Coordinates of C-alpha atoms and ligand atoms in Angstrom, one line a residue:
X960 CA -99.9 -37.5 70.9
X961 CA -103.7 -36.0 70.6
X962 CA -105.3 -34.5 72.8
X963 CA -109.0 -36.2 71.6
X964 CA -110.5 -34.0 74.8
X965 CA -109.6 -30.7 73.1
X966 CA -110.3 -31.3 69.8
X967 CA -113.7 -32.4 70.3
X968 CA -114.0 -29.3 72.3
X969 CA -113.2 -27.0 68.6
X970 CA -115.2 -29.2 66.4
X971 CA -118.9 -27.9 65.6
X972 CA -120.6 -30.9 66.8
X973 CA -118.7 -30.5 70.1
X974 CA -118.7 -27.0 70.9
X975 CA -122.7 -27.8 70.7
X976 CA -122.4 -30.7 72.6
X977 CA -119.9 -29.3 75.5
X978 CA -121.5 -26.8 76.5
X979 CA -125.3 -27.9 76.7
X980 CA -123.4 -30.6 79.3
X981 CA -121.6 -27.7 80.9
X982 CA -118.1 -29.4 79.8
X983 CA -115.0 -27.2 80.0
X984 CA -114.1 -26.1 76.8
X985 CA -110.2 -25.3 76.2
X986 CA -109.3 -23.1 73.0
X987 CA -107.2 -24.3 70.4
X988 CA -104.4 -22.2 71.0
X989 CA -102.5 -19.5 68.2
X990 CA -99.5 -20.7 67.6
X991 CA -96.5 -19.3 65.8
X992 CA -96.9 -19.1 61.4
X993 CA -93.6 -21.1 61.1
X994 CA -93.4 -19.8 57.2
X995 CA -93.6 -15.9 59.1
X996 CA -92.5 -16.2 63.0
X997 CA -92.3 -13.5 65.3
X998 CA -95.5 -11.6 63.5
X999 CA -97.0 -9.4 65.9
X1000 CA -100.8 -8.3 65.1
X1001 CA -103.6 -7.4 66.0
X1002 CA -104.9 -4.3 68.5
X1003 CA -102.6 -3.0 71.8
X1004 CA -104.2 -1.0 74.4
X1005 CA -101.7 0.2 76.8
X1006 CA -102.4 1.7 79.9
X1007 CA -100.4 3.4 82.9
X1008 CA -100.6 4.0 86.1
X1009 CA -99.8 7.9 87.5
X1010 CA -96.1 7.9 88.2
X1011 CA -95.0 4.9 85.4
X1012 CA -91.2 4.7 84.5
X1013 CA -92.0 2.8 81.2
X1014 CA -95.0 3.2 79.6
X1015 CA -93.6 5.6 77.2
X1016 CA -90.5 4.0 76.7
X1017 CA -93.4 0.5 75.5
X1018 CA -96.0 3.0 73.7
X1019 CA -92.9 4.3 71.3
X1020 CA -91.4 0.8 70.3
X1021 CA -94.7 -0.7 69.6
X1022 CA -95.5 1.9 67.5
X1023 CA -92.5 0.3 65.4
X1024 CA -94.4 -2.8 64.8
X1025 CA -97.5 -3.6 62.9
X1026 CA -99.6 -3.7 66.1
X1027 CA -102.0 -1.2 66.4
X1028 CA -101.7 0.9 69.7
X1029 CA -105.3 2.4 70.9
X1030 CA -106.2 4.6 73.1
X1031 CA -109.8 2.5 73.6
X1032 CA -110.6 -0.6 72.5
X1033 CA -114.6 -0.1 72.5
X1034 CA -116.0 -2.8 71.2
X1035 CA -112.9 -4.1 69.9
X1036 CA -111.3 -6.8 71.1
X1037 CA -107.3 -6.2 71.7
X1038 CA -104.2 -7.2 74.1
X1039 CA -104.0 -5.6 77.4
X1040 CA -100.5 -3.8 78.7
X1041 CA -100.8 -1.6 81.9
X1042 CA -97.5 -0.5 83.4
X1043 CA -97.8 -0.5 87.3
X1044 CA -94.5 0.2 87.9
X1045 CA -95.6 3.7 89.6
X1046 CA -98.3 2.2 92.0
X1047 CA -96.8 2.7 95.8
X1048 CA -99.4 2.9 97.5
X1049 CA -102.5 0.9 98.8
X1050 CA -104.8 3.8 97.3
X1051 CA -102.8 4.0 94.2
X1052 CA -104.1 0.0 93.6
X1053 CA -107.3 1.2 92.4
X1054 CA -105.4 2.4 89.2
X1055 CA -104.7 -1.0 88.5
X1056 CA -108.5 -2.7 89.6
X1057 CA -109.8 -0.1 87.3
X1058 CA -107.7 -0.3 83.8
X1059 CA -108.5 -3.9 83.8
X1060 CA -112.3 -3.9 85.4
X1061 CA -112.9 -1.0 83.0
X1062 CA -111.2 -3.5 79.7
X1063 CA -111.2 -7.0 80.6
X1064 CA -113.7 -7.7 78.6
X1065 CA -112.1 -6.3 75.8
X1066 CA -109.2 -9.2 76.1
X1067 CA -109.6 -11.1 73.0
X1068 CA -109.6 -15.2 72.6
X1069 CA -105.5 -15.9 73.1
X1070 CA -105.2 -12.7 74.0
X1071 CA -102.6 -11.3 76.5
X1072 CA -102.4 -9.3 79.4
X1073 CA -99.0 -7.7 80.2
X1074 CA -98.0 -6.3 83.3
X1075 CA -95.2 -4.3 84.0
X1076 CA -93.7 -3.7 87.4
X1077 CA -90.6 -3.2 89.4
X1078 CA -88.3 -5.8 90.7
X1079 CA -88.8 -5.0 94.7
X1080 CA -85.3 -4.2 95.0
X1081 CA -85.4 -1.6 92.2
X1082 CA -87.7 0.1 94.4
X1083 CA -87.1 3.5 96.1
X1084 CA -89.2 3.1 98.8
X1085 CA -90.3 -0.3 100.9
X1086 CA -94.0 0.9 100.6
X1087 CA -93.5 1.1 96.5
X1088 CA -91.4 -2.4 96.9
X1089 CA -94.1 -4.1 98.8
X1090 CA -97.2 -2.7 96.5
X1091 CA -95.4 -3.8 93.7
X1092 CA -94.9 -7.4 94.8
X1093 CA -98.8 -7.7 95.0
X1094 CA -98.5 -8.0 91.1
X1095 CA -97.2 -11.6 91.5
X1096 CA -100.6 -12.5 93.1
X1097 CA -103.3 -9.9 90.6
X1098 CA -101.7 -11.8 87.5
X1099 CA -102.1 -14.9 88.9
X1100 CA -105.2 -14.9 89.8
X1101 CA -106.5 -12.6 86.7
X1102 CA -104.6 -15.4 84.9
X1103 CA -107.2 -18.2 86.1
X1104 CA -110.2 -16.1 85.2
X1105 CA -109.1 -15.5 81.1
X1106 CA -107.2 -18.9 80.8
X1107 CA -110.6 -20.5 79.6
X1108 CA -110.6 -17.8 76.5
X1109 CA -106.7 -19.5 75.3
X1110 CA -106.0 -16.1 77.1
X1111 CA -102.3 -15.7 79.3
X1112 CA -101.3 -13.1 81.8
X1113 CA -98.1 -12.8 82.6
X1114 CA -96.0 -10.1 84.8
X1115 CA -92.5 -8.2 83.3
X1116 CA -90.7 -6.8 86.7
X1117 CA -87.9 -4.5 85.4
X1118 CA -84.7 -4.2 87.8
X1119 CA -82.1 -2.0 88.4
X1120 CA -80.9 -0.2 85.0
X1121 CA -83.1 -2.8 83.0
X1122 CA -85.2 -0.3 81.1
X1123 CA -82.8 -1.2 78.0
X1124 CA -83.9 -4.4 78.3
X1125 CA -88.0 -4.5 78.0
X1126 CA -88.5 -4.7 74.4
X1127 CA -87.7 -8.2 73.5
X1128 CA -89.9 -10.1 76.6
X1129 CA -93.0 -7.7 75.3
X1130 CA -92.8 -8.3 72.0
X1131 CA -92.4 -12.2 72.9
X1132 CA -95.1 -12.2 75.5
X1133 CA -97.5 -10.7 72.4
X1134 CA -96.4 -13.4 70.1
X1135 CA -98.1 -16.1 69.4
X1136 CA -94.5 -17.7 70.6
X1137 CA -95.8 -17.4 74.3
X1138 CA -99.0 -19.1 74.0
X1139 CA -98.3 -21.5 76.6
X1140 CA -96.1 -19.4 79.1
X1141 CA -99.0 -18.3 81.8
X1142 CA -98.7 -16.8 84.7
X1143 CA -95.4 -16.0 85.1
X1144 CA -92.9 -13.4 86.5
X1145 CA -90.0 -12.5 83.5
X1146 CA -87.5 -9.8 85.3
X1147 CA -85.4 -7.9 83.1
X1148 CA -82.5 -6.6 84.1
X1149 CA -79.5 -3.9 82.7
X1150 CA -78.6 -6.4 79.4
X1151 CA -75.5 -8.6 80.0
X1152 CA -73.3 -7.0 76.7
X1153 CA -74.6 -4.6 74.0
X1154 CA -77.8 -6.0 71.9
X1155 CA -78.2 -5.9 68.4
X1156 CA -81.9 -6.5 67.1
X1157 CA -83.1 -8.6 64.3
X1158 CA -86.3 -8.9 65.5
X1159 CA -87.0 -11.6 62.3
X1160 CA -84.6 -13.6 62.2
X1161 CA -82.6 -13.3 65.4
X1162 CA -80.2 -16.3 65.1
X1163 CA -78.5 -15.8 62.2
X1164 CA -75.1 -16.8 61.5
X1165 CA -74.9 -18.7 65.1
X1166 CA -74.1 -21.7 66.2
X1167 CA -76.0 -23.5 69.0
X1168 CA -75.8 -27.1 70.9
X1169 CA -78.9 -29.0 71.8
X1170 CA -78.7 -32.0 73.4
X1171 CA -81.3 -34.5 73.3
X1172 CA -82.1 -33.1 70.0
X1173 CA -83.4 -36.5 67.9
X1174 CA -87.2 -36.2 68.9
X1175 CA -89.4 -34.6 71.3
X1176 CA -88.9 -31.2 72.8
X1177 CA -85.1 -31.3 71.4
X1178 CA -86.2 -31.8 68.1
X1179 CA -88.8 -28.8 68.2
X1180 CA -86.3 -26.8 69.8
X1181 CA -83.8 -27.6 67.0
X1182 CA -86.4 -26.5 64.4
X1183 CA -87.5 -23.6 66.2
X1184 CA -83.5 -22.6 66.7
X1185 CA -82.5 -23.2 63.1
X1186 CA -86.4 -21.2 61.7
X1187 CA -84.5 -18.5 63.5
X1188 CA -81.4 -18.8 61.2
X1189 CA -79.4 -21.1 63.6
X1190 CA -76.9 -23.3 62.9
X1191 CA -77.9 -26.3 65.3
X1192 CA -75.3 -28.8 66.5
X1193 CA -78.1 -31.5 67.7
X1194 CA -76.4 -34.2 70.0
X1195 CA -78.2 -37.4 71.1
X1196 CA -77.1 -41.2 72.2
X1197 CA -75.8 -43.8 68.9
X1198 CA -79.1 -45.7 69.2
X1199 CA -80.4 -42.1 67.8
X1200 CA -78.2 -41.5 65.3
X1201 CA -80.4 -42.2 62.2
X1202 CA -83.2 -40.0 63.2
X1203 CA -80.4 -37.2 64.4
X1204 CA -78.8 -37.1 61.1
X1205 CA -81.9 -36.7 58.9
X1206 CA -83.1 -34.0 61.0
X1207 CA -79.8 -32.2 60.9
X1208 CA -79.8 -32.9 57.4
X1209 CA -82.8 -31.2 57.2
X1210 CA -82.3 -28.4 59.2
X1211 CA -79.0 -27.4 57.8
X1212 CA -77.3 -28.2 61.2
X1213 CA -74.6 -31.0 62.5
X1214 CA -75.5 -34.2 64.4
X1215 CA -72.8 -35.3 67.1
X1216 CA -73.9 -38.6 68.0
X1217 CA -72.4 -38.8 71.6
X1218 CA -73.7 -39.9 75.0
X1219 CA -73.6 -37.3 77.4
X1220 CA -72.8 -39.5 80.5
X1221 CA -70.1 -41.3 78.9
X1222 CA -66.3 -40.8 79.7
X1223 CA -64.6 -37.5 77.8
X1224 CA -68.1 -36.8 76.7
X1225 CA -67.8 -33.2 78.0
X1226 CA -64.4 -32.5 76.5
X1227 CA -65.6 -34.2 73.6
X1228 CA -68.3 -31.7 72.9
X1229 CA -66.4 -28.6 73.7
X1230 CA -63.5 -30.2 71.3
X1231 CA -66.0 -30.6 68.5
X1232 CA -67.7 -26.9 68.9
X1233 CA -64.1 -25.6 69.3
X1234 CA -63.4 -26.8 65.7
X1235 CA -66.4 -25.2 64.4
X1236 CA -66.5 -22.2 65.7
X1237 CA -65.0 -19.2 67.8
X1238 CA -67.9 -18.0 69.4
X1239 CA -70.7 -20.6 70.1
X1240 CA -73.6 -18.4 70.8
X1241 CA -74.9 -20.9 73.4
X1242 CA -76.3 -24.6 74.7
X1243 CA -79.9 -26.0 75.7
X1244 CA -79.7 -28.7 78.0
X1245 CA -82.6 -30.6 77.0
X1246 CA -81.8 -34.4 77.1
X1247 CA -83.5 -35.9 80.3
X1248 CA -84.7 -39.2 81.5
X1249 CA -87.2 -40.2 84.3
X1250 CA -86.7 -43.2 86.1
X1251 CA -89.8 -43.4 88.0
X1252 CA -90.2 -45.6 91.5
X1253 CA -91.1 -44.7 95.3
X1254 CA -88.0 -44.2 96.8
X1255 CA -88.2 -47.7 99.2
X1256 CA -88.1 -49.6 95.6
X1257 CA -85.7 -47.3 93.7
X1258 CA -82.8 -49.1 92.8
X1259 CA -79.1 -47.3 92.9
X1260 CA -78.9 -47.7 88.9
X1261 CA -82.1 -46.0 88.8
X1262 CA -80.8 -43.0 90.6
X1263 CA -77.6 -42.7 89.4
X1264 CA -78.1 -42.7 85.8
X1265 CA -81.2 -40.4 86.1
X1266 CA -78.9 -38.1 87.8
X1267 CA -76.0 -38.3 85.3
X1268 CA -78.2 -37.4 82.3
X1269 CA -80.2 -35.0 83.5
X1270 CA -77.8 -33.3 86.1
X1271 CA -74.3 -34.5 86.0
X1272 CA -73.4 -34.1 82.4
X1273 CA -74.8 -30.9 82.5
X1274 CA -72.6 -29.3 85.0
X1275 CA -69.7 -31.3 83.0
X1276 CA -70.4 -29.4 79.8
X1277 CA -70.4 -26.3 81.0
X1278 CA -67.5 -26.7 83.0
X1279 CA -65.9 -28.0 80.1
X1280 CA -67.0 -24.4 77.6
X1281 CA -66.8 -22.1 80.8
X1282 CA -63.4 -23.0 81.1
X1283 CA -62.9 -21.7 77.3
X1284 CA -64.5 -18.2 76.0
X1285 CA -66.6 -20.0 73.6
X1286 CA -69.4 -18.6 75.2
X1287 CA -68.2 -15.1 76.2
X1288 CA -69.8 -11.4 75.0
X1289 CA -73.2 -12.7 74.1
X1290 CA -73.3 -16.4 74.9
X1291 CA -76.3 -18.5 76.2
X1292 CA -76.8 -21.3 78.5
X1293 CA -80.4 -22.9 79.2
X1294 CA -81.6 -25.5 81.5
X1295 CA -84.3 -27.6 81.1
X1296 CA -85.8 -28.1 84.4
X1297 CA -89.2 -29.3 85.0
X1298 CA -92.3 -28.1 87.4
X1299 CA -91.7 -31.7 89.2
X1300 CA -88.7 -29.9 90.0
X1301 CA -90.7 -27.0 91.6
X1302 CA -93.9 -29.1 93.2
X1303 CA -92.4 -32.6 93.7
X1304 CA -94.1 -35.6 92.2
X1305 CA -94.9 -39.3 93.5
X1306 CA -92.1 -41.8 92.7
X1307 CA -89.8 -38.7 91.2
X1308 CA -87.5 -38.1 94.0
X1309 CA -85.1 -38.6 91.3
X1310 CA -86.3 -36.5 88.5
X1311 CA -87.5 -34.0 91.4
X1312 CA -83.8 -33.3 92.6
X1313 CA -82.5 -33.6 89.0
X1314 CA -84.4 -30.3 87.7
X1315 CA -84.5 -28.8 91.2
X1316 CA -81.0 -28.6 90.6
X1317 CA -81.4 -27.5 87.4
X1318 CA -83.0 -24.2 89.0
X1319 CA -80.1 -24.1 91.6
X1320 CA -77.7 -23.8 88.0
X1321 CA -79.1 -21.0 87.1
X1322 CA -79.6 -19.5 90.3
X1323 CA -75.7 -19.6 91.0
X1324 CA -74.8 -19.4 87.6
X1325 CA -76.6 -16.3 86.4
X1326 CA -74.3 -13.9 88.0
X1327 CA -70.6 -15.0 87.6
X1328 CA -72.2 -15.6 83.9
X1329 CA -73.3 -11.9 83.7
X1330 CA -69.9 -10.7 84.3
X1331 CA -68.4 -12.5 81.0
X1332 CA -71.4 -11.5 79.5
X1333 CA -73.2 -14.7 79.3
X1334 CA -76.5 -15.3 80.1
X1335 CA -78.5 -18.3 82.0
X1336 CA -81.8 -19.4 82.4
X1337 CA -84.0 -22.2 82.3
X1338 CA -87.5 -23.3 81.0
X1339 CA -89.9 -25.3 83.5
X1340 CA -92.0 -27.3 81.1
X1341 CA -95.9 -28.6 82.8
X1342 CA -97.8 -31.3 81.1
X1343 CA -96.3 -31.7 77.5
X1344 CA -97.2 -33.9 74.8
X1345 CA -94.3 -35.8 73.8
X1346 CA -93.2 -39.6 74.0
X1347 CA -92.6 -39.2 77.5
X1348 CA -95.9 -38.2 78.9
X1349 CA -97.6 -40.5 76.3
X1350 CA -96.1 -43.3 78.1
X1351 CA -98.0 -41.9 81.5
X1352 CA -101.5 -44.1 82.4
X1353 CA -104.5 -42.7 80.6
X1354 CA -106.4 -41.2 83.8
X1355 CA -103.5 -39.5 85.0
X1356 CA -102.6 -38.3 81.6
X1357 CA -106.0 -36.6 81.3
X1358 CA -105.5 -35.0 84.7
X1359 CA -102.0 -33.6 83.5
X1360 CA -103.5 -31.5 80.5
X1361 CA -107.1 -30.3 82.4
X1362 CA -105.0 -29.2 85.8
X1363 CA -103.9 -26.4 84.0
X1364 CA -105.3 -22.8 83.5
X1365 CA -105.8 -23.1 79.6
X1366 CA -107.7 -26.3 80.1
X1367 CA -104.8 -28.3 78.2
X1368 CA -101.3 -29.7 77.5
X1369 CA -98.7 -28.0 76.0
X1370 CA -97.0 -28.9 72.9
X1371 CA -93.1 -29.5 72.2
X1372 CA -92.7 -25.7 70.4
X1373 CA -94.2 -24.3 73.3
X1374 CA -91.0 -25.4 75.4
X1375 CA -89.2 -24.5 72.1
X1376 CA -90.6 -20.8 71.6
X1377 CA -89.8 -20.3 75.1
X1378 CA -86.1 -21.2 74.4
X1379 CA -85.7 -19.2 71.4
X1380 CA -86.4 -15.8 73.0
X1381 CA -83.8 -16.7 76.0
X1382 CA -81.1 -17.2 73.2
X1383 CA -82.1 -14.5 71.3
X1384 CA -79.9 -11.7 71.1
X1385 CA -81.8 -9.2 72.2
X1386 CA -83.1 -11.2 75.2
X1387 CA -79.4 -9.7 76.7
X1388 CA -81.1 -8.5 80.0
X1389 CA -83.3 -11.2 80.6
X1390 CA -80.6 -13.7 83.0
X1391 CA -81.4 -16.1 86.0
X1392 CA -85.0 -16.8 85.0
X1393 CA -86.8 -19.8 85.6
X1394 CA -90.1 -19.7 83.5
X1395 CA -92.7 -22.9 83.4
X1396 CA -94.3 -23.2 80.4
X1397 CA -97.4 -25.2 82.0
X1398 CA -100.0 -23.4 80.6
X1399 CA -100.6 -22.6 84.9
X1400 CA -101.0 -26.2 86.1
X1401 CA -102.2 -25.5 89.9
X1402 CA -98.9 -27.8 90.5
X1403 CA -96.6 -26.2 92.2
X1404 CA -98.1 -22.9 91.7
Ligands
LIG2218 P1 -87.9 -37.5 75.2 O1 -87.6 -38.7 76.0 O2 -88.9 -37.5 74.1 O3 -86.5 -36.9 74.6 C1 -85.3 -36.9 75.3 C2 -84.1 -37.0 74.4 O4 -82.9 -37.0 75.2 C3 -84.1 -38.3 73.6 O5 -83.9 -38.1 72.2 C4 -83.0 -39.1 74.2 O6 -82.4 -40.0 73.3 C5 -82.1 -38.0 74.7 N1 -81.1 -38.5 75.7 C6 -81.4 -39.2 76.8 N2 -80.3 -39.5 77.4 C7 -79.3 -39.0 76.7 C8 -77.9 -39.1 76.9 N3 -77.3 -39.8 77.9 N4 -77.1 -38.5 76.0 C9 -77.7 -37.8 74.9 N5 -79.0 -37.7 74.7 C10 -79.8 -38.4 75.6 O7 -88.2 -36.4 76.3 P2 -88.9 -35.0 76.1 O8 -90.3 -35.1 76.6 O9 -88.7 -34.4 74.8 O10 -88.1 -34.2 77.3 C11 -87.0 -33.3 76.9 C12 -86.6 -32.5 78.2 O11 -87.8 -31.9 78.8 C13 -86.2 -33.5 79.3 O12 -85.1 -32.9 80.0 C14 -87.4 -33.6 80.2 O13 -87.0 -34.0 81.5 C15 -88.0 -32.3 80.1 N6 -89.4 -32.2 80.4 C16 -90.3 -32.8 79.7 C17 -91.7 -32.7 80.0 C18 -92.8 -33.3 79.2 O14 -94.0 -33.2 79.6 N7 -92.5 -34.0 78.1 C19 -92.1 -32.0 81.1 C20 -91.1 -31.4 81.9 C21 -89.8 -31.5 81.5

């Protein structure tokens, strides 16, 4: 689906035309080269605040890359990092007002802001654990302010023993992979088994399930997962089958035509990975249905099979491969949950409790996970442009994209990108986070 709105808003005539009426006017967004992924470029200015535990450890690695680290931007326009992990103190703020009143400006189009902080509970001291909480809130709202410029903010808290595990969320959060995560709080946390590093092509040689994967967010998660050298066992319902073949097919990967609610399905799909592989490096969760109604005219059917696709299958499956050690040293679960999940919606007390509980699975499973070295997590998709939201009435529709920060919706790779840095490799410390990709719709926020 189009988004008319927006690209009216990058054509000549438009540009012209939007702002003599004073029109918001979103920015096409940079998006991933899908023929040379994971490029990083452009200029880094990285700053620190006195008393920083990882600015250092951030200015070394991304000297490894083709970015170019500067001291000063000047009149060039760069990404911002500032590590504010050492602020813990209401004075000590100022460090933090300044670095970015001294360089906003310097923030170019799509650009990103990074900030880096401590997990509360990594802190020594309750005044260091309470001034670093006020980060949630500065990215936030510095995140409103550049969202009109295609630009994110977004906030890293590092926990205990999680140092090991910063590279791979900053060199995502730079990509152009993250162009629709805004706003948003990624912890990283000591890495859940040892992580190896192919910062190109981090999937290769493993094998991953996606369900739901004949169209839509599946599809571009499939695609994203097998760019990255995957090996994609795509699952959808028989009525899909055609489309889920070809796109297998295509994408070197295997289609298991299967129902998820149906009897044995579970079993079925552990059965089938079994006989593929030892080590199944991990499952999305995508498929989902909504059923929308007010509750006084949803009928039982309604709620029941919502709940069976989107919730109860899910905890069948990984019953079904946490009962094996398909997925242990290295493995990968991730939810799909949804920001009705986090705001509630009208006539989506189904859908609402569906990927509400989707955050409760990751929220309980994270840490049993950890200790067979398995990570969890889930994405939170806003306003994306699929079938699904085409289908929603034209009014609202238009609502959905503008109610967020970068003046639009997102788009299925968004979701996808997301996904591929939780199940990459070297995402090992990064377990029990929830992360909307919603571009900050003020839903829920
Ligand atoms: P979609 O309807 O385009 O695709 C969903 C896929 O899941 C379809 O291919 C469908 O056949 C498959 N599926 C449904 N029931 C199944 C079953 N019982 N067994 C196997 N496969 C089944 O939807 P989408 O927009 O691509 O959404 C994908 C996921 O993202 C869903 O979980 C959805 O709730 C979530 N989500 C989407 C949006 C959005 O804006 N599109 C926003 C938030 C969350």
């Amino acid at each position: 689906m189009s988004d008319t709105y927006l690209e009216l808003a990058n054509s000549a005539l438009g540009k012209k035309l939007f702002s003599a009426m004073g029109l918001p006017e979103p920015v096409a967004l940079d998006r991933e080269d899908p023929e040379q992924p994971h490029k990083l470029i452009g200029k880094v200015l990285l700053g620190k605040a006195k008393g920083a535990l990882f600015g250092d450890q951030i200015g070394d690695f991304l000297q490894t890359t083709k970015l170019e680290l500067k001291k000063n931007l000047g009149d060039e326009k760069g990404h911002l990092i500032f590590d504010a992990s050492g602020i813990a103190s209401a004075e000590q703020s100022a460090q933090l007002y300044g670095f970015f009143h001294r360089n906003i400006k310097s923030l170019k189009p799509c650009g990103r802001v990074i900030v880096i902080g401590l997990k509360s509970s990594a802190a020594d001291t309750t005044e260091h654990g309470t001034l670093q909480r006020g980060l949630h809130g500065f990215v936030k709202s510095l995140a409103k302010e550049i969202g009109r410029h295609g630009a994110t903010a977004n906030l890293l808290l590092v926990d205990k023993r999680g140092e090991a595990a910063i590279e791979a969320p900053i060199r995502f959060l730079l990509s152009a992979g993250s162009a629709f995560m805004n706003a948003q709080v990624l912890t990283a946390a000591n890495p859940v088994v040892a992580m190896q590093a192919d910062w190109q092509q981090p999937l290769l040689g493993k094998m991953l399930v996606v369900t739901g994967a004949a169209r839509g967010i599946g599809l571009a998660i499939a695609e994203v997962l097998a760019r990255d050298g995957a090996v994609v066992i795509g699952v959808d319902v028989p009525q899909a089958e055609e489309e889920l073949v070809g796109t297998m097919r295509r994408l070197g990967g295997l289609a298991l035509p299967l129902d998820i609610t149906s009897d044995g399905a579970a079993t079925l799909l552990r059965d089938f990975c079994t006989a593929q592989t030892p080590a199944l490096h991990g499952i999305i969760h995508n498929a989902g249905v909504t059923r929308d109604k007010m509750l006084s005219r949803m009928t039982d059917h309604q709620w029941n099979l919502l709940i069976e696709v989107n919730l109860g299958s899910v905890q069948r499956i990984n019953a079904a491969l946490l009962e094996t050690e398909l997925l242990d040293n290295g493995g990968k679960i991730v939810g799909v949950a949804s920001i009705s999940g986090i705001a509630g919606n009208v006539g989506q007390t189904n859908y609402g409790f569906s990927k509400s509980a989707v955050i409760g699975m990751v929220e309980t499973l994270a840490e049993p996970c950890a200790a067979r070295g398995i990570t969890v997590n889930a994405v939170a998709p806003g306003f994306i442009e699929t079938q699904m939201t085409a289908a929603i009435p034209f009014i609202t529709r238009q609502m959905g994209r503008r109610l967020s920060s970068l003046g639009q919706g997102g788009l299925p790779i968004d979701v996808a990108e997301v996904i591929g840095f939780f199940v990459s490799p070297q995402a090992a410390g990064i377990n029990g986070n929830v992360v909307r990709v919603c571009g900050q719709s003020i839903l829920g926020a």
